[in-house]
Tab-separated table of C-alpha atoms in Angstrom:
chain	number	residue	atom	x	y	z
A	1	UNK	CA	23.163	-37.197	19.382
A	2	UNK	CA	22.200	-33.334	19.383
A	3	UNK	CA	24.501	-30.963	18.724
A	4	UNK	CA	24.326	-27.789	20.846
A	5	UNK	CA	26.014	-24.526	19.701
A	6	UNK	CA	26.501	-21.369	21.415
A	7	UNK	CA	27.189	-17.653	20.791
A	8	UNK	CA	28.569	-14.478	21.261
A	9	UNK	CA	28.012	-13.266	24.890
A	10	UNK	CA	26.665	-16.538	26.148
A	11	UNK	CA	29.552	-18.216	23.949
A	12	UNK	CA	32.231	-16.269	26.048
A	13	UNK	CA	30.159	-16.357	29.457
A	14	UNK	CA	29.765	-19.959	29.561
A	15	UNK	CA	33.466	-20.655	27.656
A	16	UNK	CA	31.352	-23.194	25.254
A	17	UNK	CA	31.438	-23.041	21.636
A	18	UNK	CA	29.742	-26.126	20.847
A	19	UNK	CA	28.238	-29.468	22.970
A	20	UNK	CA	26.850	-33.090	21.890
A	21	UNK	CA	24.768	-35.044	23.876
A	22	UNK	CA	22.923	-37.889	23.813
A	23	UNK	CA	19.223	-37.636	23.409
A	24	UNK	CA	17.265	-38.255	26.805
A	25	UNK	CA	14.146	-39.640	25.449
A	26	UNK	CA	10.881	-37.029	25.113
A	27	UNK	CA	13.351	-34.282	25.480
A	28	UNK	CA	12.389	-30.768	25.100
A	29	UNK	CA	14.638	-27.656	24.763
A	30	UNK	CA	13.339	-26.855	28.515
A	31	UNK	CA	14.196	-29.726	29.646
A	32	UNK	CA	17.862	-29.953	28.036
A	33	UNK	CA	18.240	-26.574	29.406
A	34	UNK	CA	17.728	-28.395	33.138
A	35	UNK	CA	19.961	-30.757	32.351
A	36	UNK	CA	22.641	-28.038	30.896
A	37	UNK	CA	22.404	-26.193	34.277
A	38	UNK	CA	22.508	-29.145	36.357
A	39	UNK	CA	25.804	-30.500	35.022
A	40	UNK	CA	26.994	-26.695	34.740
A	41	UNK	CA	25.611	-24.850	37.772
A	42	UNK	CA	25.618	-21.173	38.577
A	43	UNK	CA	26.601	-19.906	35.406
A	44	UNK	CA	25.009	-21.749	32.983
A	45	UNK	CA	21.555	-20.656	34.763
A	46	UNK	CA	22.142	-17.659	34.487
A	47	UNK	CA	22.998	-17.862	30.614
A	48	UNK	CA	20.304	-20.079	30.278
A	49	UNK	CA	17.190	-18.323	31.976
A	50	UNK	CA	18.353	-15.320	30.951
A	51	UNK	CA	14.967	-13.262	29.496
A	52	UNK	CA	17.098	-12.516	26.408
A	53	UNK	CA	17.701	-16.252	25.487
A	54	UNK	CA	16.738	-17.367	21.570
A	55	UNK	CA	16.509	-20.337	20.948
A	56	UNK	CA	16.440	-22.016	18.179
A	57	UNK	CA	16.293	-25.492	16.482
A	58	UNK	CA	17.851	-26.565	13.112
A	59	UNK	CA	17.963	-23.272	12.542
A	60	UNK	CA	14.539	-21.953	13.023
A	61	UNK	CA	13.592	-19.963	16.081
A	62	UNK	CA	11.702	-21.693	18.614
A	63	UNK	CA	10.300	-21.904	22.050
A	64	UNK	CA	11.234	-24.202	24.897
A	65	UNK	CA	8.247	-26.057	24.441
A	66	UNK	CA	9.598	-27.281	21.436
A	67	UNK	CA	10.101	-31.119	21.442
A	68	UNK	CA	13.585	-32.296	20.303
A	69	UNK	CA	14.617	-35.658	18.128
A	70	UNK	CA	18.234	-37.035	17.864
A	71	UNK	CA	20.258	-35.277	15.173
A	72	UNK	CA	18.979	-32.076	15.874
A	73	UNK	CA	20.884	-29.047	16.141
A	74	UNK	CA	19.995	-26.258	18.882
A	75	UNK	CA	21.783	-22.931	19.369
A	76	UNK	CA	21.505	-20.936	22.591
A	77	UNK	CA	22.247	-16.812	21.974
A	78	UNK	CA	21.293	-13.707	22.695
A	79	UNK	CA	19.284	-11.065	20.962
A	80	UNK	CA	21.132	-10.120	17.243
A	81	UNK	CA	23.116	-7.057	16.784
A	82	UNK	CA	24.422	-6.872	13.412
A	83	UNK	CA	23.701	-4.279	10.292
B	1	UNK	CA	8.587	-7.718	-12.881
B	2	UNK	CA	7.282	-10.739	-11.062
B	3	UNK	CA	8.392	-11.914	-8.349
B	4	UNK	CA	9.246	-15.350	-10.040
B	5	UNK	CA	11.767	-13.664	-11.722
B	6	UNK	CA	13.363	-11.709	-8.872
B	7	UNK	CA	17.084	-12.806	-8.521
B	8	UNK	CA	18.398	-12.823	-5.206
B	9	UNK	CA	22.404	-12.686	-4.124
B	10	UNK	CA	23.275	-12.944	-0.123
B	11	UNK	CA	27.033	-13.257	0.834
B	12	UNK	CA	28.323	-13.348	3.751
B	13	UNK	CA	32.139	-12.800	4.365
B	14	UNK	CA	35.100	-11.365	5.971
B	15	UNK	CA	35.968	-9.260	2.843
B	16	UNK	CA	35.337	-6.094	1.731
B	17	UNK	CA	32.866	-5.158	-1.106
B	18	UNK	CA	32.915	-2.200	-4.216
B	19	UNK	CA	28.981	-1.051	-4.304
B	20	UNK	CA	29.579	0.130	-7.638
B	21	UNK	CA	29.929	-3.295	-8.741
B	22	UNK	CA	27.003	-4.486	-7.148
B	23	UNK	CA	25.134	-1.857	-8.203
B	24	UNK	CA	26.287	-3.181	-12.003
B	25	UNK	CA	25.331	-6.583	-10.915
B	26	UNK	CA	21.856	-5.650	-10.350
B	27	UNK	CA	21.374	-3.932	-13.351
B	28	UNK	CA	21.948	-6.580	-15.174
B	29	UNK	CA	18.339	-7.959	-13.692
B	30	UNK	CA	17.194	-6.891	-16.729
B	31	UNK	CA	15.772	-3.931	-19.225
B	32	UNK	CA	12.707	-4.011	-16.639
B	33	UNK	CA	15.072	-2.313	-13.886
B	34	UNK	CA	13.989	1.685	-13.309
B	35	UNK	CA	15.606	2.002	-10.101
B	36	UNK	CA	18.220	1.189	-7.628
B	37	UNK	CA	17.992	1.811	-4.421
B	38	UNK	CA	21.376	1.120	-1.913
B	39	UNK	CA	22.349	1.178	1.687
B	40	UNK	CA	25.587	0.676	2.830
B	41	UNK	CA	26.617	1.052	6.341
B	42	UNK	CA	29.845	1.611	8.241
B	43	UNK	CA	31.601	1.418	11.363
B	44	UNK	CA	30.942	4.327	13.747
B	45	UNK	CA	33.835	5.744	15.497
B	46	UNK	CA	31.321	6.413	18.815
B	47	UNK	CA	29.137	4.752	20.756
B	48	UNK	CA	27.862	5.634	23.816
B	49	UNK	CA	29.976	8.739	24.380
B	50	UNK	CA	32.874	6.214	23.429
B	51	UNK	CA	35.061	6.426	21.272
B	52	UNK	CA	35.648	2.817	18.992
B	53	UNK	CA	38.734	1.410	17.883
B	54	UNK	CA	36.948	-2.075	16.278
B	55	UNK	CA	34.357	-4.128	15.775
B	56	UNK	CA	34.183	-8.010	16.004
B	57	UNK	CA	31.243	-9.399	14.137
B	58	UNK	CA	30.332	-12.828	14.667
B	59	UNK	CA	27.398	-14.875	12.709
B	60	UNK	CA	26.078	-17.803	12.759
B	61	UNK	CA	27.319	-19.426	9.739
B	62	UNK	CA	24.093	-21.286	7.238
B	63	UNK	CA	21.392	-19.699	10.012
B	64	UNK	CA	22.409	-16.467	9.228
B	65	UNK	CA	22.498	-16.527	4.952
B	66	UNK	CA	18.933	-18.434	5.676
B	67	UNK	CA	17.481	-15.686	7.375
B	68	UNK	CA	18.256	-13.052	5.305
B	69	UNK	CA	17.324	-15.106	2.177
B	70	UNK	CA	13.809	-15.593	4.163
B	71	UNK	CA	13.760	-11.407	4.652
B	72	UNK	CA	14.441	-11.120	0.842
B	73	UNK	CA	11.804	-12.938	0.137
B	74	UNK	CA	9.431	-11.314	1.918
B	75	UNK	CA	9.846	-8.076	0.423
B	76	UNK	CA	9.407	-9.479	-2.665
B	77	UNK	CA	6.227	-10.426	-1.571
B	78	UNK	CA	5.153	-7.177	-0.794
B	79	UNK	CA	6.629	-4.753	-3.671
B	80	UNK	CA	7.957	-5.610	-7.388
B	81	UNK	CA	11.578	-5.828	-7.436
B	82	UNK	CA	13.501	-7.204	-9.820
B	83	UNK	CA	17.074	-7.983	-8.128
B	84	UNK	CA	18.286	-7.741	-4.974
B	85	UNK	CA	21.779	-7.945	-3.347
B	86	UNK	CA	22.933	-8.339	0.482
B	87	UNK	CA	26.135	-8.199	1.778
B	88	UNK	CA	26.826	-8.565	5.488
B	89	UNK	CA	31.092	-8.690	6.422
B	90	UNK	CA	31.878	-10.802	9.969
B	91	UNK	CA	35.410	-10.605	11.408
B	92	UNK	CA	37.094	-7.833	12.374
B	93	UNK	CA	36.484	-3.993	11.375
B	94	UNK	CA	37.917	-1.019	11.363
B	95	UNK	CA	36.106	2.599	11.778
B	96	UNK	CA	34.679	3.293	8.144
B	97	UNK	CA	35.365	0.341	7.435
B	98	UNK	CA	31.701	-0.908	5.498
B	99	UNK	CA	29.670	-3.595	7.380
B	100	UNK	CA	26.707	-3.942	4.908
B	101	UNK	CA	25.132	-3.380	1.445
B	102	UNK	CA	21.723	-4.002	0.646
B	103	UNK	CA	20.915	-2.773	-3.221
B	104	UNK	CA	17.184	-3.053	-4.559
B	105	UNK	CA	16.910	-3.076	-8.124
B	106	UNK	CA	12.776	-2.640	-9.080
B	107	UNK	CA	10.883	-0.847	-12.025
B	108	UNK	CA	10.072	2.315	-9.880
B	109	UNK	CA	11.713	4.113	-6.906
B	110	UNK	CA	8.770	3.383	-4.151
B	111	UNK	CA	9.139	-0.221	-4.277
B	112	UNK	CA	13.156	-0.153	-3.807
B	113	UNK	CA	13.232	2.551	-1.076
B	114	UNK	CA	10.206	0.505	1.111
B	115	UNK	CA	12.137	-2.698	0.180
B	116	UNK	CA	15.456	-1.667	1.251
B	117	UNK	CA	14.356	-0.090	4.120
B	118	UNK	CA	12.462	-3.075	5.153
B	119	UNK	CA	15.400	-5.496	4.455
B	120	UNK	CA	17.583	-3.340	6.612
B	121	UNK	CA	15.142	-3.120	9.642
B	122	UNK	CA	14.289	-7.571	9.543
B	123	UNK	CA	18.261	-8.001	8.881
B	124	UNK	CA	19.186	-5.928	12.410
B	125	UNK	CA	16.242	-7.620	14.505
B	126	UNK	CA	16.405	-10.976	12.825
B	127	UNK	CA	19.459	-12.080	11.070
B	128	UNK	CA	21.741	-14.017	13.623
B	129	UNK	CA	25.049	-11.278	13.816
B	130	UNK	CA	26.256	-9.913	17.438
B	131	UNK	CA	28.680	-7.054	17.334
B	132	UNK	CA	31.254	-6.433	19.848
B	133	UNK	CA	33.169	-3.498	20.295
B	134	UNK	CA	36.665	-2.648	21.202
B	135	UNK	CA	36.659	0.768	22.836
B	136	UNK	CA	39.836	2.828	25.052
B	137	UNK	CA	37.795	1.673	28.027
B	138	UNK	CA	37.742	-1.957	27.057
B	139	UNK	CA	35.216	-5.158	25.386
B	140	UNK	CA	31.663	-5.029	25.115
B	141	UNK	CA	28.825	-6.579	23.333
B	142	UNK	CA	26.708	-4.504	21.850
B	143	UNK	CA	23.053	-4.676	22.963
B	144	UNK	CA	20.294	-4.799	21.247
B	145	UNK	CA	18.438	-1.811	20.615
B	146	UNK	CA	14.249	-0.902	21.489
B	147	UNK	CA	15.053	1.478	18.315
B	148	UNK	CA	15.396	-1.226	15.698
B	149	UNK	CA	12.672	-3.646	17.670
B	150	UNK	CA	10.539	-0.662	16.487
B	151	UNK	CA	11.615	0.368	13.681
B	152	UNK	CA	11.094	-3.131	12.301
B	153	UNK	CA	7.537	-3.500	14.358
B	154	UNK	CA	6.084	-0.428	11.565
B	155	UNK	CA	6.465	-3.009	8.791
């Protein structure tokens, strides 16, 4: 299971605070994101290939090269306003 | 001061905080402490010609404490300080309300002004918070700005 969290902007665009999903096997963050926009269409690829998408896993900024295992815990948002 | 010794205090939360206390807090780092250097910032009542009635900050809750933890450290890496103290409020704010504190406690003045100032400019590019604001004219998000991008690139 992966657990899938979203905020801010993309939380309100795509109405999704959270998402788990089973693991496809040799998953990737690019290829969740296909599946994400697959099941959710229009609006989800536009969240999703937006060019001010972070990702990251567990908590750590990654790429969408980055190879995902069952438990983890991605988060989809966009670039960080606060201070 | 080593930077073993450094103690390091990030909160996040929807209260307010009294910078005099912190400041008290980070005194007591030790005898070693010559200097204390603070930023706290507030809610602007303008933005973009508009003018703002609140602020919704959002965070993303263990990520967020992480990063700035990670930040801290970093500075201490690169000047002697002897205490340092973040604060970051998430919820809803007010104009003048305070959003942040970061207070440097080191030997000499240099190190806590180019740590604080570094700590501010990693926390606004890195640290996972998103500000929206509540204006006459409506919602927004705020976006993020080429100003701090660079401002945090000169470190």
């Amino acid at each position: 299971m992966m657990r899938i969290l979203f905020f801010a902007d993309f939380r309100e665009q795509l109405d999704t605070r959270q998402l788990e999903l089973e693991l496809d096997e040799s998953c990737t963050v690019s290829t969740l994101i296909a599946r994400l926009i697959r099941q959710g269409g229009e609006n989800w690829r536009r969240v999703l290939e937006s060019d001010n998408l972070v990702i990251a896993v567990n908590q750590t900024i990654c790429d969408a090269g980055k190879n995902l295992v069952d438990g983890d815990e991605i988060a989809f948002y966009p670039p960080v306003t606060g201070g | 001061m080593t930077e073993a010794a450094i103690s390091i205090a990030v909160l996040v939360q929807s209260d307010d905080f009294d910078p005099t206390e912190q400041e008290a807090a980070l005194l007591s780092a030790g005898a070693g402490v010559g200097a204390i250097v603070a930023f706290t910032g507030y809610v602007r009542g303008h933005s973009g010609g508009s003018t703002v009635e609140r602020m919704e900050l959002e965070h993303y809750p263990g990520m967020t404490e992480n990063a700035i933890r990670g930040i801290v450290e970093q500075a201490a890496q690169r000047w002697a300080l002897g205490a340092v103290s973040v604060i970051h409020r998430v919820g809803t704010l007010r104009v003048s309300e305070r959003i942040v504190y970061v207070g440097v406690a080191s030997a000499h003045r240099g190190d806590g002004f180019a740590a604080c100032e570094f700590i501010m400019d990693y926390l606004k590019t890195r640290a996972p918070f998103w500000k929206k604001e509540y204006t006459e004219g409506g919602e927004r998000w705020v976006e993020a700005r080429q100003s701090d991008s660079e401002a945090a690139s000169r470190w």
